[in-house]
Amino acid sequence: MTAASSRAAAIAALAEILPGDALLTADEDVERYSRDWSGDHFGRPLAVARPRSVEQVSALMRHCWDTGLRVVPQGGLTGLVGAAVAAPEGEIVVSLERMNAVRQVSPIDFAMVVEAGCILEDAKTAADDADCLLPITFGAQGTCRIGGNVATNAGGFNVLRYGMTRDLVLGLEVVLADGRVWNGLKVLRKDNRGYDLKQLFIGSEGTLGIVTAVAFKLFPKPTQVETALVGLASVEDAMELYARARRACSDLLTAFELILRDGIEVTLRTRPDFPDPLAEAYPAYVLIEASAGGAVDLRGLIETFLGGADDIIRDGVIATSRAQADRLWLYRETMVESQGRGGRYLRTDVSVPISRIADFIAAALAAVRGRYPEAMPLAYGHVGDGNVHFNVIPPAGLAVEALDPLFHGAEELIFDVVDRLGGSISAEHGIGRVKQDAFLARIDPVALDLVTRLKDALDPKHILSNGRILRDDSIIKNR
Amino acid sequence: MTAASSRAAAIAALAEILPGDALLTADEDVERYSRDWSGDHFGRPLAVARPRSVEQVSALMRHCWDTGLRVVPQGGLTGLVGAAVAAPEGEIVVSLERMNAVRQVSPIDFAMVVEAGCILEDAKTAADDADCLLPITFGAQGTCRIGGNVATNAGGFNVLRYGMTRDLVLGLEVVLADGRVWNGLKVLRKDNRGYDLKQLFIGSEGTLGIVTAVAFKLFPKPTQVETALVGLASVEDAMELYARARRACSDLLTAFELILRDGIEVTLRTRPDFPDPLAEAYPAYVLIEASAGGAVDLRGLIETFLGGADDIIRDGVIATSRAQADRLWLYRETMVESQGRGGRYLRTDVSVPISRIADFIAAALAAVRGRYPEAMPLAYGHVGDGNVHFNVIPPAGLAVEALDPLFHGAEELIFDVVDRLGGSISAEHGIGRVKQDAFLARIDPVALDLVTRLKDALDPKHILSNGRILRDDSIIKNR
C-alpha cells in the first residue's frame, strides 16, 4: 500500500468510529473548518471529526495514534497565530463544537465545569445566571470556545484583576495523543498532590493533548462597575496613573487600557457620528474600569482617586450609566475593528515589564516611523499587565507585494525593542505557526531542549498539532 | 573500584568544586541539615554543599550527573512530608542558605527577584520596605526559605485572596539535573511564548530541578486591615457565612479560618491567662480578616456585612486595634502550637470542594470518634479554600507502640471521607515521602504515567530528590 492509500484507508476506518455526520470529508462540508477568524490562515483538513463525547475523542485519537494520522484540535477559530487550521501536510481537524455543555455551575464552590466546545459567552452567561463571574473577557468571546481559551491561555481585558485563563482553571479533562483520558476534572482550590499536570496542557496550543472539559474558578458577580476615560499628556503620565490607581483602588481595578491619540482618531474617522471623547485632544488616554460587590462605595473611591490625581489628569469623564460606559468602551473597540478596514496590517502582541512600557512605546514608535514614515503605527493595550498591541497599518494604496516586506521589517524593529527591554514577543496570542520563526530565533537552547522533551514525552509520535510552537523537522523528513 | 569507593572519590572531587567550608562532610557539621522542623524526619547526608552562586550549583550538579551522586535540595527544613532530608540510600544535601540575596524589588513593576535561600520573612520585609506586599503568609515564615516555598507550592493564610505560591511566581532560575541552567527569570505579567516551563518546577518538591532564584508578583501593601472573630452554631453556618462574605466583601477577604470549640479549648488549656474569646461558648468560630488600600471604608464594610448576617452570627468581636487583632489570631496560633505539646500527633492537610466542607468535618469527626473515642480530633483550616487540617491527638499516656497504628487507622478513616467527597489528601503540604503510599494508592494510572514521563524527561538518571513523590524502584534495584 502506498502512504497515500494507507492514509485514505485510515480515514475511511475513522468513519466507523464517528458514524453519520460526525465525520465530514466532502470539500463543501469542511470549508468552514478551513479558515480562521482573521482570514489570514487557510488549511483544508483531510476530514473533520465532530465528536459528541470524551469517549469518541478517545476512540478517534487511539485510531489516529495507531495509524499515524495527524490531528489538530479546533475550537472557535479565533486564534491569531494560525495554530488551529489544518497544516498543509494534511491533518484531521477535531472540532469540539458538539461538546458544548455546561456540565455544572456551583455558586457555593464558586466553580463551574464546562465542555471544551462551549462558546465562552455561553459559559459566561451560565455563570452569570448563578450570580457568579467567569472573568475571561475579550472581543471574540461570542465566537471562541473554552477549549481554545485554555489551549492558548487566553488573556483579555480583565487579566489585571483576575489573571490569565491559566489562573482560572481548577481542573481539566484531556485526551492524550494515544487516546487515553486523563481525568483531572476537579473543583478543588488547593491540591498539592505531586505535579500539577493541568499546567502542561494550558497554553500548549493543542500540542500535548486535547482538552475536552474544564473546571473553572468563578468569582462573585460584581454589583457595581465604574468606568472612566481620562486624557493625559504622555504615556509616562498614564503609567504613573496606573501605579497610583493600583494603590488607591485596593485591587478593585478590572481594566486599565491605554489608547494613544492616533487610536482615537482612527475611531473618529470610522465613526464620524462620535464626538471627540473629551473637550480637547490629548496625547494619551486611559480607559479605567473598577468593579466591586457589597457595600463598597465604588463611585466615591473612583472619584477620590481621580480627584487626587488632578496633577496629571488633564480631563476626564466618569460614566454615569451603563450606556455611557458602553459608549466609552466603543472608542476602544471601534479602533480595534477599524484598523483592519483597509486590508491587511501588522498585528503584534508584546509585553515588557510595566516600568518599561513608556520606553517601549517611545522607542518602537520612533523606530517604525523612522523606517516607514508613510505607515501608521497604532499602540494600545492592557498596560497594567505590561501588554501592548503595537500594530502597523500600511499606507493606503501600497502595492500588495510590498506588504510582507513592510510587515516583516516593522516587526523586526518592534521585536528588537522588546528584546532590549527584556520583554516577550507574544504576551497573549501564543506562537502557533505565525510567531514560530521569531520565537525559535530567540529561545535559549536550554528552554528549547525542555520544550522538546515535553513534546516527546507526551506525544512521542508527534501526531498532535504537529509543527505548532516547534517545527517538526523529523516528521517532515519522514515523508 | 567498588561502588562505595567510587562514591567516596566522587564526594572528594566535589570538594574541589566547592572549596573551603562550602562543602561539609564531618558528622557534627552536617547534623543541623539532617533533621526537619517537625522533628519527625531524620536523614544523615553524605555531604552538605552550600553553594554561593548559580554557577556553583551548576558545577556541582554537573559533577553529580557525571558521577551518579544523588542530590536533595534543602531550604529551611520546615516542610511536613519528609522531602528535604537526605534519603537513607545516601544523598548530597544542597543547602541554598547562602544564596539568600534579594536581588531586586521594583514597586513600579509590582515585582521582586529573590534568591532561593532567602528566608520568606526577609523577602516579605524587603517588599514591605518598598510599600508592597509579598502575600505568602504562614507560621513557618521566619524559618522557611523561598526555594522551598516554590518547590512545595506553599499555601497559608492568604490563599483566599492572593492564591498559592504558584499564582505569585512570574519567573524562575533553575539548575537542571545535568547542571544546565534554565534562565526563566523575568518579571513579565503576561508571556505566552510556548509552554510555561516554570510550572514544571513549582510544586515538584525538588524532583525536576533546583530552583536558585524566583521572580514574584507583588501587591500594593494594604493600608487597612480589619479582623473579627465570630461564634456560630455550626460548621454549616460558618460555610453560609463564607458564601455571604465573598459577595459582601468584594474579594477583599484575606483570611477565613474555621476553629471548632475543641480548638478554642485547647488554646484555653494552654494559656489559662486567655479569657474565653466570646461571652459564651459556641460550636464553631470563624476568624475573618479583610484588607484594603486607598479610600475604601473597610471598617464600615465589615460592620455592614457582619450586621447583615445577624441571623447566623451568635456573637462576635471586631478588633479595634492591631494589638487586639493579634490577640484574636493568637487563639488560632496557640491552638496549632499546643497540639504538639503532648508529643506526636496525626497531622493531615486535606481539601474538598467548599460545598462539602461541613459534610467532611461531620463525617470525619464521626468516623474518628467512633473508632478512637479516647483520641481528640482537631479540625481547623482555611475553609474558604476548602482546606482543612484534620488532626488527631492521641490520648495522654498511650503506649508509644500504639501511636503508629492509631495514626495510620485514623488517617485511613479521614482519607476515606476525602475520597468519597472528591477531595485531595494533600492540599498544601505535598507528597514527599510521608504521603507517598496514600498518594500512589489513589492516583489514576494515566496520571501516574504522566508524572513518570515528566520525571524521566527532566531527570532521566533520577538523581534529584529521588524517591520523593514517586518511588524509584529502578534506582533501588540497581544498588
PDB file of C-alpha atoms in Angstrom, chain A residues 6 24 72 91 111 126 142 146 172 291 327 409 432 440:
ATOM      1  CA  SER A   6      -2.973   3.731   3.647  1.00  0.00           C
ATOM      2  CA  LEU A  24     -17.093  15.249   7.361  1.00  0.00           C
ATOM      3  CA  VAL A  72      -5.370  19.323  15.090  1.00  0.00           C
ATOM      4  CA  GLU A  91      -4.444  16.742   9.236  1.00  0.00           C
ATOM      5  CA  ALA A 111     -16.796  26.871  40.330  1.00  0.00           C
ATOM      6  CA  ALA A 126     -24.327  30.343  32.723  1.00  0.00           C
ATOM      7  CA  GLY A 142     -19.134  35.364  21.249  1.00  0.00           C
ATOM      8  CA  ILE A 146     -13.499  27.266  26.039  1.00  0.00           C
ATOM      9  CA  LEU A 172      -9.118  19.601  33.131  1.00  0.00           C
ATOM     10  CA  SER A 291     -15.795  46.772  39.900  1.00  0.00           C
ATOM     11  CA  ARG A 327     -20.025  54.226  24.713  1.00  0.00           C
ATOM     12  CA  GLY A 409      10.672  44.796   8.617  1.00  0.00           C
ATOM     13  CA  GLY A 432       1.347  28.709  16.627  1.00  0.00           C
ATOM     14  CA  LEU A 440      12.750  29.991  17.743  1.00  0.00           C
TER      15      LEU A 440
END
